[in-house]
Every structure is written in C-alpha cells, then in structure tokens.
Amino acid sequence: KQEVTQIPAALSVPEGENLVLNCSFTDSAIYNLQWFRQDPGKGLTSLLLIQSSQREQTSGRLNASLDKSSGRSTLYIAASQPGDSATYLCAARMNRDDKIIFGKGTRLHILP
Amino acid sequence: EPEVTQTPSHQVTQMGQEVILRCVPISNHLYFYWYRQILGQKVEFLVSFYNNEISEKSEIFDDQFSVERPDGSNFTLKIRSTKLEDSAMYFCASSEGLQGYEQYFGPGTRLTVT
C-alpha cells in the first residue's frame, strides 16, 4: 500500500531564502507526482505535475524533482516571499489507479 | 481560466439527514473525483467517475455515499444519512484524461454534522 510522507510537518524561514520541501513515497511504481498548495480553509491549487519519466519540472520560482528509485520528490522554492506561506502537499498517482494519494503536507511560514 | 466550482461553501446538517454536495467540473474534462479532508488529517480519495459510472472507489465510499452526474455540467455527492464523523471538507476534482493528466480541485465544501 502506497504511503506518502512529508517532512518536516512545519517550517519557518526568513523572507528571501531558498528552501526545499521533501516528499517520500514507499512504492516506486508511481505514474506521476503532483505538488499542491493549500491556504488555510481553502481548496487545493495544483503547482506542478511530474510524470514518472521526468526528472524535474519548473514553474517560475518553483522547481520539483522526482527520483523514483529512491522514492523521493522535492519542491524547491527560490527567493521565498511572505505570500508563499501555505501548506504544501505532495500526492502520488500509482500505475493504473484513478486516485492520487496525499501526504499530510508541510506547513510553510515565511517570516517578513 | 476555467476552474472547478463547488456549492455550498459550508453546509451544516443534523446527524441522520441527507446532504447533497454539488460540483461543476471544468467543461472539457471527462474524469471526476471526490476527496475529503477531515480537519488536521490527510486528503483522502473517495471516488472517481467516468462515462457515467464509478470507475474506482475507496473503502470509505460505502453504501451511504452515491455520486451522480444529473446533467451535462453538474457532478454531485450524496450522503444519505450523515454521521458525526462525516464532518470534513469535501473536494471535487476533475481532469481531462486519466493517467498523465493533472487533477484540478475545487475550493471545497465544509460539511459540519451536528
């Protein structure tokens, strides 16, 4: 059974710093991995989708990497801003499954 | 930009009552999903729907739950007899295709069962 884990559960960093959020999964037979942002009490905003055949995806200041063999993905945020404060979720989709399996998220706080 | 919409944003109901949560997926999408998030916990998959039938469901999606696409635009989740533990945020999502496609999520409906 696929388990998705995100460490740390919470992170505070000063504005302007680059940071990395970690996601690990137990079953490497994933089809793709998606990173989301969730603001308090709000829905999920898709940030990046990495297919299993890809190593990384970039969107603006965000870069997500995927290493299937080690069961890891990272989300790199460059030059962090207070507006980046949110919970970041990663979710893995298994081969032949409709559903995506979520981690519990990392709650990020950027200090002005 | 097209987006998934959900109504209502917040629903309060008494235990044992039926509720219907509504979603309007993105118009050219073919796959529809419901997920839920109990406060402080992970987002969990409930059900996926394609071509007017359920294609996958989780163990959470028992007989008290049902889904329907009553017309060309709406996608609904019905809970027949709500329990206290059904209190959660319910998210609808849609995607253009199955594997390889992003799932786009709505803003959620917060269901409170008293």
PDB file of C-alpha atoms in Angstrom:
ATOM      1  CA  LYS A   1       0.000   0.000   0.000  1.00  0.00           C
ATOM      2  CA  GLN A   2       1.413   3.361  -1.014  1.00  0.00           C
ATOM      3  CA  GLU A   3       2.334   5.735   1.799  1.00  0.00           C
ATOM      4  CA  VAL A   4       3.306   9.339   1.163  1.00  0.00           C
ATOM      5  CA  THR A   5       5.247  11.174   3.854  1.00  0.00           C
ATOM      6  CA  GLN A   6       6.259  14.797   4.068  1.00  0.00           C
ATOM      7  CA  ILE A   7       8.968  16.098   6.347  1.00  0.00           C
ATOM      8  CA  PRO A   8       9.102  18.488   8.073  1.00  0.00           C
ATOM      9  CA  ALA A   9       5.499  18.975   9.144  1.00  0.00           C
ATOM     10  CA  ALA A  10       6.163  22.688   9.594  1.00  0.00           C
ATOM     11  CA  LEU A  11       8.895  25.080   8.530  1.00  0.00           C
ATOM     12  CA  SER A  12       9.605  28.747   9.176  1.00  0.00           C
ATOM     13  CA  VAL A  13      12.197  30.611   7.143  1.00  0.00           C
ATOM     14  CA  PRO A  14      13.098  34.290   6.676  1.00  0.00           C
ATOM     15  CA  GLU A  15      11.919  36.007   3.534  1.00  0.00           C
ATOM     16  CA  GLY A  16      14.321  35.766   0.603  1.00  0.00           C
ATOM     17  CA  GLU A  17      15.758  32.373   1.478  1.00  0.00           C
ATOM     18  CA  ASN A  18      15.693  29.418  -0.852  1.00  0.00           C
ATOM     19  CA  LEU A  19      14.094  26.318   0.649  1.00  0.00           C
ATOM     20  CA  VAL A  20      13.387  22.673  -0.064  1.00  0.00           C
ATOM     21  CA  LEU A  21      10.320  20.669   0.904  1.00  0.00           C
ATOM     22  CA  ASN A  22      10.592  16.911   0.965  1.00  0.00           C
ATOM     23  CA  CYS A  23       8.192  14.167  -0.040  1.00  0.00           C
ATOM     24  CA  SER A  24       8.821  10.437   0.101  1.00  0.00           C
ATOM     25  CA  PHE A  25       6.763   7.510  -1.111  1.00  0.00           C
ATOM     26  CA  THR A  26       7.051   3.824  -0.338  1.00  0.00           C
ATOM     27  CA  ASP A  27       6.080   2.293  -3.686  1.00  0.00           C
ATOM     28  CA  SER A  28       8.173   3.431  -6.653  1.00  0.00           C
ATOM     29  CA  ALA A  29       5.560   2.239  -9.191  1.00  0.00           C
ATOM     30  CA  ILE A  30       4.082   5.685  -9.445  1.00  0.00           C
ATOM     31  CA  TYR A  31       2.648   7.112 -12.616  1.00  0.00           C
ATOM     32  CA  ASN A  32       3.162  10.738 -11.653  1.00  0.00           C
ATOM     33  CA  LEU A  33       3.532  13.032  -8.686  1.00  0.00           C
ATOM     34  CA  GLN A  34       1.701  16.307  -8.150  1.00  0.00           C
ATOM     35  CA  TRP A  35       2.515  19.185  -5.796  1.00  0.00           C
ATOM     36  CA  PHE A  36      -0.304  21.340  -4.418  1.00  0.00           C
ATOM     37  CA  ARG A  37      -0.623  24.439  -2.336  1.00  0.00           C
ATOM     38  CA  GLN A  38      -3.392  24.785   0.254  1.00  0.00           C
ATOM     39  CA  ASP A  39      -4.199  28.035   2.002  1.00  0.00           C
ATOM     40  CA  PRO A  40      -5.983  27.818   5.379  1.00  0.00           C
ATOM     41  CA  GLY A  41      -9.585  26.699   4.955  1.00  0.00           C
ATOM     42  CA  LYS A  42      -9.245  26.740   1.176  1.00  0.00           C
ATOM     43  CA  GLY A  43      -9.029  24.324  -1.716  1.00  0.00           C
ATOM     44  CA  LEU A  44      -6.008  22.823  -3.405  1.00  0.00           C
ATOM     45  CA  THR A  45      -4.079  24.674  -6.082  1.00  0.00           C
ATOM     46  CA  SER A  46      -2.021  22.495  -8.397  1.00  0.00           C
ATOM     47  CA  LEU A  47       1.547  23.743  -8.655  1.00  0.00           C
ATOM     48  CA  LEU A  48       3.465  21.152 -10.644  1.00  0.00           C
ATOM     49  CA  LEU A  49       2.925  17.697 -12.090  1.00  0.00           C
ATOM     50  CA  ILE A  50       5.899  15.421 -12.766  1.00  0.00           C
ATOM     51  CA  GLN A  51       5.434  12.324 -14.878  1.00  0.00           C
ATOM     52  CA  SER A  52       7.321   9.191 -13.855  1.00  0.00           C
ATOM     53  CA  SER A  53       9.536   9.535 -16.928  1.00  0.00           C
ATOM     54  CA  GLN A  54      10.594  13.050 -15.958  1.00  0.00           C
ATOM     55  CA  ARG A  55      13.249  14.177 -13.516  1.00  0.00           C
ATOM     56  CA  GLU A  56      12.010  17.689 -12.835  1.00  0.00           C
ATOM     57  CA  GLN A  57       9.507  20.382 -13.651  1.00  0.00           C
ATOM     58  CA  THR A  58       9.807  24.128 -13.245  1.00  0.00           C
ATOM     59  CA  SER A  59       7.262  26.902 -12.896  1.00  0.00           C
ATOM     60  CA  GLY A  60       8.548  30.355 -12.033  1.00  0.00           C
ATOM     61  CA  ARG A  61      10.334  30.197  -8.682  1.00  0.00           C
ATOM     62  CA  LEU A  62       9.257  26.596  -8.127  1.00  0.00           C
ATOM     63  CA  ASN A  63      11.182  23.520  -9.167  1.00  0.00           C
ATOM     64  CA  ALA A  64      10.072  19.989  -8.407  1.00  0.00           C
ATOM     65  CA  SER A  65      12.269  16.947  -8.811  1.00  0.00           C
ATOM     66  CA  LEU A  66      11.447  13.257  -8.835  1.00  0.00           C
ATOM     67  CA  ASP A  67      13.686  10.297  -8.065  1.00  0.00           C
ATOM     68  CA  LYS A  68      11.595   7.163  -8.382  1.00  0.00           C
ATOM     69  CA  SER A  69      14.374   4.785  -7.434  1.00  0.00           C
ATOM     70  CA  SER A  70      14.853   6.416  -4.050  1.00  0.00           C
ATOM     71  CA  GLY A  71      11.146   7.164  -3.581  1.00  0.00           C
ATOM     72  CA  ARG A  72      11.645  10.907  -3.220  1.00  0.00           C
ATOM     73  CA  SER A  73      10.448  14.184  -4.592  1.00  0.00           C
ATOM     74  CA  THR A  74      11.494  17.676  -3.592  1.00  0.00           C
ATOM     75  CA  LEU A  75       9.907  21.058  -4.117  1.00  0.00           C
ATOM     76  CA  TYR A  76      12.427  23.865  -4.305  1.00  0.00           C
ATOM     77  CA  ILE A  77      11.200  27.409  -3.732  1.00  0.00           C
ATOM     78  CA  ALA A  78      13.601  30.169  -4.703  1.00  0.00           C
ATOM     79  CA  ALA A  79      13.692  33.616  -3.112  1.00  0.00           C
ATOM     80  CA  SER A  80      10.790  32.925  -0.756  1.00  0.00           C
ATOM     81  CA  GLN A  81       8.159  35.589  -0.155  1.00  0.00           C
ATOM     82  CA  PRO A  82       5.559  36.043   2.611  1.00  0.00           C
ATOM     83  CA  GLY A  83       2.891  35.161   0.039  1.00  0.00           C
ATOM     84  CA  ASP A  84       4.398  31.687  -0.225  1.00  0.00           C
ATOM     85  CA  SER A  85       3.142  30.929   3.290  1.00  0.00           C
ATOM     86  CA  ALA A  86       0.743  27.987   2.954  1.00  0.00           C
ATOM     87  CA  THR A  87       0.611  24.228   3.339  1.00  0.00           C
ATOM     88  CA  TYR A  88       2.300  22.318   0.525  1.00  0.00           C
ATOM     89  CA  LEU A  89       1.012  18.854  -0.299  1.00  0.00           C
ATOM     90  CA  CYS A  90       2.511  16.205  -2.495  1.00  0.00           C
ATOM     91  CA  ALA A  91       0.385  13.453  -3.986  1.00  0.00           C
ATOM     92  CA  ALA A  92       1.387  10.319  -5.871  1.00  0.00           C
ATOM     93  CA  ARG A  93      -0.635   8.565  -8.512  1.00  0.00           C
ATOM     94  CA  MET A  94       0.001   4.851  -8.895  1.00  0.00           C
ATOM     95  CA  ASN A  95       0.037   2.996 -12.186  1.00  0.00           C
ATOM     96  CA  ARG A  96      -3.484   2.024 -13.272  1.00  0.00           C
ATOM     97  CA  ASP A  97      -5.110   3.931 -10.400  1.00  0.00           C
ATOM     98  CA  ASP A  98      -7.526   6.814 -10.726  1.00  0.00           C
ATOM     99  CA  LYS A  99      -6.856   8.189  -7.284  1.00  0.00           C
ATOM    100  CA  ILE A 100      -3.947  10.198  -6.001  1.00  0.00           C
ATOM    101  CA  ILE A 101      -2.529   9.546  -2.540  1.00  0.00           C
ATOM    102  CA  PHE A 102      -1.673  12.570  -0.474  1.00  0.00           C
ATOM    103  CA  GLY A 103       0.938  13.312   2.115  1.00  0.00           C
ATOM    104  CA  LYS A 104      -0.064  15.252   5.186  1.00  0.00           C
ATOM    105  CA  GLY A 105       1.708  18.368   3.988  1.00  0.00           C
ATOM    106  CA  THR A 106       4.371  20.790   5.134  1.00  0.00           C
ATOM    107  CA  ARG A 107       3.074  23.992   6.694  1.00  0.00           C
ATOM    108  CA  LEU A 108       5.381  26.745   5.479  1.00  0.00           C
ATOM    109  CA  HIS A 109       5.673  30.153   7.139  1.00  0.00           C
ATOM    110  CA  ILE A 110       7.810  32.832   5.507  1.00  0.00           C
ATOM    111  CA  LEU A 111       8.901  35.451   8.022  1.00  0.00           C
ATOM    112  CA  PRO A 112       8.834  39.034   6.687  1.00  0.00           C
TER     113      PRO A 112
ATOM    114  CA  GLU B   1      -9.047  30.473 -16.577  1.00  0.00           C
ATOM    115  CA  PRO B   2     -11.507  27.581 -16.217  1.00  0.00           C
ATOM    116  CA  GLU B   3     -11.967  26.313 -12.685  1.00  0.00           C
ATOM    117  CA  VAL B   4     -13.887  23.754 -10.698  1.00  0.00           C
ATOM    118  CA  THR B   5     -16.651  25.270  -8.600  1.00  0.00           C
ATOM    119  CA  GLN B   6     -18.459  23.815  -5.607  1.00  0.00           C
ATOM    120  CA  THR B   7     -21.622  24.711  -3.725  1.00  0.00           C
ATOM    121  CA  PRO B   8     -22.357  25.338  -0.969  1.00  0.00           C
ATOM    122  CA  SER B   9     -19.120  26.531   0.599  1.00  0.00           C
ATOM    123  CA  HIS B  10     -20.380  25.492   4.025  1.00  0.00           C
ATOM    124  CA  GLN B  11     -23.189  23.112   4.926  1.00  0.00           C
ATOM    125  CA  VAL B  12     -24.427  22.412   8.428  1.00  0.00           C
ATOM    126  CA  THR B  13     -26.709  19.437   8.899  1.00  0.00           C
ATOM    127  CA  GLN B  14     -28.066  17.284  11.686  1.00  0.00           C
ATOM    128  CA  MET B  15     -26.991  13.689  12.137  1.00  0.00           C
ATOM    129  CA  GLY B  16     -29.143  11.336  10.083  1.00  0.00           C
ATOM    130  CA  GLN B  17     -30.044  13.902   7.454  1.00  0.00           C
ATOM    131  CA  GLU B  18     -29.251  13.572   3.765  1.00  0.00           C
ATOM    132  CA  VAL B  19     -26.940  16.083   2.120  1.00  0.00           C
ATOM    133  CA  ILE B  20     -26.045  16.710  -1.493  1.00  0.00           C
ATOM    134  CA  LEU B  21     -22.804  18.432  -2.330  1.00  0.00           C
ATOM    135  CA  ARG B  22     -22.565  19.967  -5.767  1.00  0.00           C
ATOM    136  CA  CYS B  23     -19.700  20.490  -8.146  1.00  0.00           C
ATOM    137  CA  VAL B  24     -19.308  21.935 -11.605  1.00  0.00           C
ATOM    138  CA  PRO B  25     -16.164  20.442 -13.165  1.00  0.00           C
ATOM    139  CA  ILE B  26     -14.150  22.123 -15.896  1.00  0.00           C
ATOM    140  CA  SER B  27     -16.221  21.865 -19.054  1.00  0.00           C
ATOM    141  CA  ASN B  28     -14.000  19.741 -21.317  1.00  0.00           C
ATOM    142  CA  HIS B  29     -12.940  17.364 -18.549  1.00  0.00           C
ATOM    143  CA  LEU B  30     -14.040  13.746 -18.638  1.00  0.00           C
ATOM    144  CA  TYR B  31     -12.959  12.379 -15.254  1.00  0.00           C
ATOM    145  CA  PHE B  32     -14.438  13.496 -11.961  1.00  0.00           C
ATOM    146  CA  TYR B  33     -13.434  12.813  -8.392  1.00  0.00           C
ATOM    147  CA  TRP B  34     -14.444  13.390  -4.800  1.00  0.00           C
ATOM    148  CA  TYR B  35     -11.957  13.621  -1.964  1.00  0.00           C
ATOM    149  CA  ARG B  36     -12.397  14.563   1.676  1.00  0.00           C
ATOM    150  CA  GLN B  37     -10.179  16.052   4.340  1.00  0.00           C
ATOM    151  CA  ILE B  38     -11.059  15.628   7.981  1.00  0.00           C
ATOM    152  CA  LEU B  39      -9.679  18.526   9.997  1.00  0.00           C
ATOM    153  CA  GLY B  40      -5.963  18.062  10.615  1.00  0.00           C
ATOM    154  CA  GLN B  41      -5.736  14.924   8.515  1.00  0.00           C
ATOM    155  CA  LYS B  42      -4.675  13.943   5.017  1.00  0.00           C
ATOM    156  CA  VAL B  43      -6.766  14.472   1.923  1.00  0.00           C
ATOM    157  CA  GLU B  44      -8.373  11.090   1.168  1.00  0.00           C
ATOM    158  CA  PHE B  45      -9.762   9.738  -2.080  1.00  0.00           C
ATOM    159  CA  LEU B  46     -13.437   8.782  -2.098  1.00  0.00           C
ATOM    160  CA  VAL B  47     -14.481   8.015  -5.665  1.00  0.00           C
ATOM    161  CA  SER B  48     -13.748   8.579  -9.330  1.00  0.00           C
ATOM    162  CA  PHE B  49     -16.362   8.773 -12.076  1.00  0.00           C
ATOM    163  CA  TYR B  50     -16.081   8.402 -15.818  1.00  0.00           C
ATOM    164  CA  ASN B  51     -18.544   7.810 -18.609  1.00  0.00           C
ATOM    165  CA  ASN B  52     -21.478   7.954 -16.193  1.00  0.00           C
ATOM    166  CA  GLU B  53     -20.240   5.290 -13.869  1.00  0.00           C
ATOM    167  CA  ILE B  54     -17.952   4.844 -10.899  1.00  0.00           C
ATOM    168  CA  SER B  55     -14.526   3.727 -12.049  1.00  0.00           C
ATOM    169  CA  GLU B  56     -12.833   3.449  -8.664  1.00  0.00           C
ATOM    170  CA  LYS B  57     -13.874   3.902  -5.046  1.00  0.00           C
ATOM    171  CA  SER B  58     -12.196   3.681  -1.672  1.00  0.00           C
ATOM    172  CA  GLU B  59     -13.249   1.722   1.382  1.00  0.00           C
ATOM    173  CA  ILE B  60     -14.593   4.996   2.811  1.00  0.00           C
ATOM    174  CA  PHE B  61     -17.159   5.181  -0.006  1.00  0.00           C
ATOM    175  CA  ASP B  62     -19.727   2.823   1.464  1.00  0.00           C
ATOM    176  CA  ASP B  63     -23.441   2.430   0.770  1.00  0.00           C
ATOM    177  CA  GLN B  64     -24.349   5.741   2.371  1.00  0.00           C
ATOM    178  CA  PHE B  65     -22.485   7.588  -0.381  1.00  0.00           C
ATOM    179  CA  SER B  66     -23.528   7.972  -4.001  1.00  0.00           C
ATOM    180  CA  VAL B  67     -22.445  10.103  -6.928  1.00  0.00           C
ATOM    181  CA  GLU B  68     -24.316  11.308  -9.947  1.00  0.00           C
ATOM    182  CA  ARG B  69     -23.902  13.451 -13.000  1.00  0.00           C
ATOM    183  CA  PRO B  70     -27.511  14.566 -13.404  1.00  0.00           C
ATOM    184  CA  ASP B  71     -26.868  16.770 -16.429  1.00  0.00           C
ATOM    185  CA  GLY B  72     -24.015  17.841 -18.652  1.00  0.00           C
ATOM    186  CA  SER B  73     -22.409  20.129 -16.112  1.00  0.00           C
ATOM    187  CA  ASN B  74     -23.058  19.096 -12.506  1.00  0.00           C
ATOM    188  CA  PHE B  75     -21.436  16.322 -10.501  1.00  0.00           C
ATOM    189  CA  THR B  76     -22.934  15.552  -7.100  1.00  0.00           C
ATOM    190  CA  LEU B  77     -22.017  13.639  -3.963  1.00  0.00           C
ATOM    191  CA  LYS B  78     -24.920  12.466  -1.813  1.00  0.00           C
ATOM    192  CA  ILE B  79     -24.569  11.276   1.752  1.00  0.00           C
ATOM    193  CA  ARG B  80     -27.801   9.514   2.695  1.00  0.00           C
ATOM    194  CA  SER B  81     -27.711   9.535   6.476  1.00  0.00           C
ATOM    195  CA  THR B  82     -24.955  11.723   7.809  1.00  0.00           C
ATOM    196  CA  LYS B  83     -22.879  10.792  10.848  1.00  0.00           C
ATOM    197  CA  LEU B  84     -20.773  12.994  13.083  1.00  0.00           C
ATOM    198  CA  GLU B  85     -17.634  11.514  11.542  1.00  0.00           C
ATOM    199  CA  ASP B  86     -18.690  12.705   8.081  1.00  0.00           C
ATOM    200  CA  SER B  87     -17.770  16.230   9.164  1.00  0.00           C
ATOM    201  CA  ALA B  88     -14.959  17.216   6.815  1.00  0.00           C
ATOM    202  CA  MET B  89     -14.003  19.353   3.870  1.00  0.00           C
ATOM    203  CA  TYR B  90     -15.157  17.691   0.648  1.00  0.00           C
ATOM    204  CA  PHE B  91     -13.258  18.473  -2.514  1.00  0.00           C
ATOM    205  CA  CYS B  92     -14.371  17.845  -6.052  1.00  0.00           C
ATOM    206  CA  ALA B  93     -11.747  17.472  -8.768  1.00  0.00           C
ATOM    207  CA  SER B  94     -11.718  16.916 -12.495  1.00  0.00           C
ATOM    208  CA  SER B  95      -9.187  16.006 -15.152  1.00  0.00           C
ATOM    209  CA  GLU B  96      -9.080  15.994 -18.918  1.00  0.00           C
ATOM    210  CA  GLY B  97      -7.871  12.430 -19.088  1.00  0.00           C
ATOM    211  CA  LEU B  98      -6.818   9.732 -16.708  1.00  0.00           C
ATOM    212  CA  GLN B  99      -3.168   8.969 -16.243  1.00  0.00           C
ATOM    213  CA  GLY B 100      -0.753  11.705 -17.100  1.00  0.00           C
ATOM    214  CA  TYR B 101      -3.237  14.483 -16.509  1.00  0.00           C
ATOM    215  CA  GLU B 102      -3.417  16.942 -13.629  1.00  0.00           C
ATOM    216  CA  GLN B 103      -6.369  16.852 -11.348  1.00  0.00           C
ATOM    217  CA  TYR B 104      -7.855  20.294 -10.747  1.00  0.00           C
ATOM    218  CA  PHE B 105      -9.550  20.812  -7.421  1.00  0.00           C
ATOM    219  CA  GLY B 106     -12.470  22.970  -6.394  1.00  0.00           C
ATOM    220  CA  PRO B 107     -12.475  25.199  -3.297  1.00  0.00           C
ATOM    221  CA  GLY B 108     -14.282  22.581  -1.224  1.00  0.00           C
ATOM    222  CA  THR B 109     -17.473  22.327   0.794  1.00  0.00           C
ATOM    223  CA  ARG B 110     -17.096  22.292   4.538  1.00  0.00           C
ATOM    224  CA  LEU B 111     -19.660  19.847   5.927  1.00  0.00           C
ATOM    225  CA  THR B 112     -20.468  20.086   9.612  1.00  0.00           C
ATOM    226  CA  VAL B 113     -22.678  17.370  11.090  1.00  0.00           C
ATOM    227  CA  THR B 114     -24.158  18.190  14.496  1.00  0.00           C
TER     228      THR B 114
END
